Every structure is written in C-alpha cells, then in structure tokens.
Coordinates of C-alpha atoms in Angstrom, one line a residue:
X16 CA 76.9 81.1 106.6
X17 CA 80.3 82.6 107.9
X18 CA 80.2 86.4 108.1
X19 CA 84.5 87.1 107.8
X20 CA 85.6 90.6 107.7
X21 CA 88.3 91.3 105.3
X22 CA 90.4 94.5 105.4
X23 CA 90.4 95.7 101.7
X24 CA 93.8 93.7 100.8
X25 CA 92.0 90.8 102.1
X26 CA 89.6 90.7 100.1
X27 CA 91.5 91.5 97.2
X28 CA 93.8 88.2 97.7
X29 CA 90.7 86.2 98.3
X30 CA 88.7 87.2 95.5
X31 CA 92.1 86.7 93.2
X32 CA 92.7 83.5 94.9
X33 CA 89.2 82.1 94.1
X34 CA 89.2 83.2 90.8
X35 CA 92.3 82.0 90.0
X36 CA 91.1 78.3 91.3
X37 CA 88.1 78.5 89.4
X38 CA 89.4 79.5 86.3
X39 CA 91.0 76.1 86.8
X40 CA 88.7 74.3 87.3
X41 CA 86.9 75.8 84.4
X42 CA 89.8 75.0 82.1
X43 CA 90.4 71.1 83.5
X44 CA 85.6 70.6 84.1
X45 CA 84.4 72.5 81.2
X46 CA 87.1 73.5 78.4
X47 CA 88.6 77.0 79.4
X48 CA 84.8 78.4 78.7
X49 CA 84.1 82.2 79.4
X50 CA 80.9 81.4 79.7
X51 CA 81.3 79.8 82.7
X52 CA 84.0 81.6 84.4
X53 CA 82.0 84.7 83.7
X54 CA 78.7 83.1 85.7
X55 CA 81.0 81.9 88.2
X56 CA 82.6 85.4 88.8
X57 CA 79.4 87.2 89.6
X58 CA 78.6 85.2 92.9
X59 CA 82.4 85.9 94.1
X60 CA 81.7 89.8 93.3
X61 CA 79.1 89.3 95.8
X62 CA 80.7 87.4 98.5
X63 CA 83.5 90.0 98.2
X64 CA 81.3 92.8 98.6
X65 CA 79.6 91.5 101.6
X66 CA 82.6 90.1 103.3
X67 CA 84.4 93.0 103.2
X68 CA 84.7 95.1 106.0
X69 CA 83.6 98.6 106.4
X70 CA 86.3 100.7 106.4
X71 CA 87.3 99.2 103.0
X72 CA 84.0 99.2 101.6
X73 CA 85.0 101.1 98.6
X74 CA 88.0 98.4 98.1
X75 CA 85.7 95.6 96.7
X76 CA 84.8 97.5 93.6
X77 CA 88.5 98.4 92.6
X78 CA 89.7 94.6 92.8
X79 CA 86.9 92.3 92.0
X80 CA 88.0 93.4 88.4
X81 CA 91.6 93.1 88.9
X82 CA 90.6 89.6 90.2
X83 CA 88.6 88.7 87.0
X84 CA 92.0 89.4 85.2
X85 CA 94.0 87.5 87.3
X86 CA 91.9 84.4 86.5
X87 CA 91.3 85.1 83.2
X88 CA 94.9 84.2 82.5
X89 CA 94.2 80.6 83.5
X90 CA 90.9 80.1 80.6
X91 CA 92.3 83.1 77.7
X92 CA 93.4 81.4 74.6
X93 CA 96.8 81.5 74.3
X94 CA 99.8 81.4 71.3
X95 CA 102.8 81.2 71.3
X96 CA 105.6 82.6 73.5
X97 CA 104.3 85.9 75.8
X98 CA 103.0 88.2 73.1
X99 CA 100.3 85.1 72.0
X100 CA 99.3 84.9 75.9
X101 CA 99.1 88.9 76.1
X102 CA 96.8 89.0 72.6
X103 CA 94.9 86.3 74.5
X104 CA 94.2 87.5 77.8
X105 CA 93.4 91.2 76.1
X106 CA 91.2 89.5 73.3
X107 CA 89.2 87.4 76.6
X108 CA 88.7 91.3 78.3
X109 CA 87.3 92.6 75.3
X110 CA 85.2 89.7 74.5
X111 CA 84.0 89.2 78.3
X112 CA 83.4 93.1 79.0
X113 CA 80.0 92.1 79.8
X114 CA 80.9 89.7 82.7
X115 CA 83.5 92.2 84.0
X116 CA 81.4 94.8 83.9
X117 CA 78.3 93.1 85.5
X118 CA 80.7 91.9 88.3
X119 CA 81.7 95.5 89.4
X120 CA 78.0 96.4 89.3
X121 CA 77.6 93.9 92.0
X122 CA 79.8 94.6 93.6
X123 CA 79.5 98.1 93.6
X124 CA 75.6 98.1 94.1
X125 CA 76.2 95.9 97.2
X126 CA 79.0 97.9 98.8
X127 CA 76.4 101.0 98.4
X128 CA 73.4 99.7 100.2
X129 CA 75.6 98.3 103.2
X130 CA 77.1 102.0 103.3
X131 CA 74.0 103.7 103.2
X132 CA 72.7 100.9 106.2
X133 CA 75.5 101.5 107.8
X134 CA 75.2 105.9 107.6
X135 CA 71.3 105.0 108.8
X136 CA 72.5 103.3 111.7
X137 CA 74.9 105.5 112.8
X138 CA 72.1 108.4 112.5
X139 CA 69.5 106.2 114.5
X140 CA 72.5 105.6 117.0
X141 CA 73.3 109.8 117.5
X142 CA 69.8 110.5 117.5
X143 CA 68.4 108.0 120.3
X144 CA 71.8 109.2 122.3
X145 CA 70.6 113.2 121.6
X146 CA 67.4 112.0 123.1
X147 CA 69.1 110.5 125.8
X148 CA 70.8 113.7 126.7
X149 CA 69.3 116.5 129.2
X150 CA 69.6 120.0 128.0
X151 CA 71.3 121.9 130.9

C-alpha cells in the first residue's frame, strides 16, 4: 500500500478531489444516493488521516468536512436557478449530519493515536539518548 505524505493543503485537495469524483460516480452508478456517498466518504476520512503528514496532523479533521461539502454539490437535489441548488446542498448537510459527523470522528480519532505514537516515540528516543549520556 503507498504510504504518501501530504502537507495539510495536500491533503485537503486530495480528499476534495476524491470526493468530488465519487460523488460522480455516485450520481452517474447509483442515482445521486447519500447513502452511498456517505459510506464511501468514511474510508477517504481515513486515508486522509493516515496519509497526512505530521506536522499537519491536526489539518485532516478541519477539511475532510469541507471535502464532504464539496462533493456533496455533485449528489444534493437541486431546483431551480442558485437558490434551489443552495436549499439543496444545505437540505443534503442537514439530512447527512450523521455521515459528516462520523467522517470527522475518523478522522479525528486516527490523527490522535498517530500523535500520541508519535509523542511515545519521541519519549523512547530522548530517553534511550539520556541513557546514552555520561554524567560528568
């Protein structure tokens, strides 16, 4: 499996990118269902969230829900003219809270344990180098 580092607006472009494709591919294979995009949104929380690197850890919370927006335009029942496809895309939010929400715990659950992994090693590193040192 490829292990890419993003820098935080990396990974915001990617996870928008692949939203947006999927959310076309939901509307043209299965109808425009939010069913489906939302299922399909939670593995690309993850990859997001692991690909990211660690100095922008805390990114891939903030746009793996600004990603689920962007894609949503592409599945969200729309009217007529810009205020129908603003009462669309606002009605898809409120009716797929769950999906968002579930997303960012992902994501943010997953960005936490390779932070506190990453404070352990760090510790395990400063403490095997204290031992290495000779008191003088």
């Amino acid at each position: 499996m490829p292990n890419p580092r993003l820098t935080g607006l990396g990974s915001g472009l990617f996870c928008a990118a692949v939203m947006l494709v999927l959310g076309f591919l939901d509307q043209a294979l299965f109808g425009a269902s939010l069913t489906v995009y939302g299922v399909l949104f939670l593995p690309v929380c993850l990859v997001t969230a692991l690909w990211v690197r660690r100095g922008d850890l805390l990114t891939a919370p903030v746009v793996v829900p600004i990603a689920f927006a962007v894609g949503l335009v592409t599945v969200a029942e729309s009217g007529k003219g810009v205020g129908g496809r603003l009462m669309g895309l606002v009605t898809a939010l409120a009716t797929e809270a769950g999906w968002l929400y579930g997303g960012t715990l992902v994501a943010g659950s997953t960005v936490l344990v390779r932070r506190v992994r990453m404070l352990r090693r760090r510790r395990a590193v400063a403490a095997v180098a204290a031992r290495g040192r000779t008191p003088v």
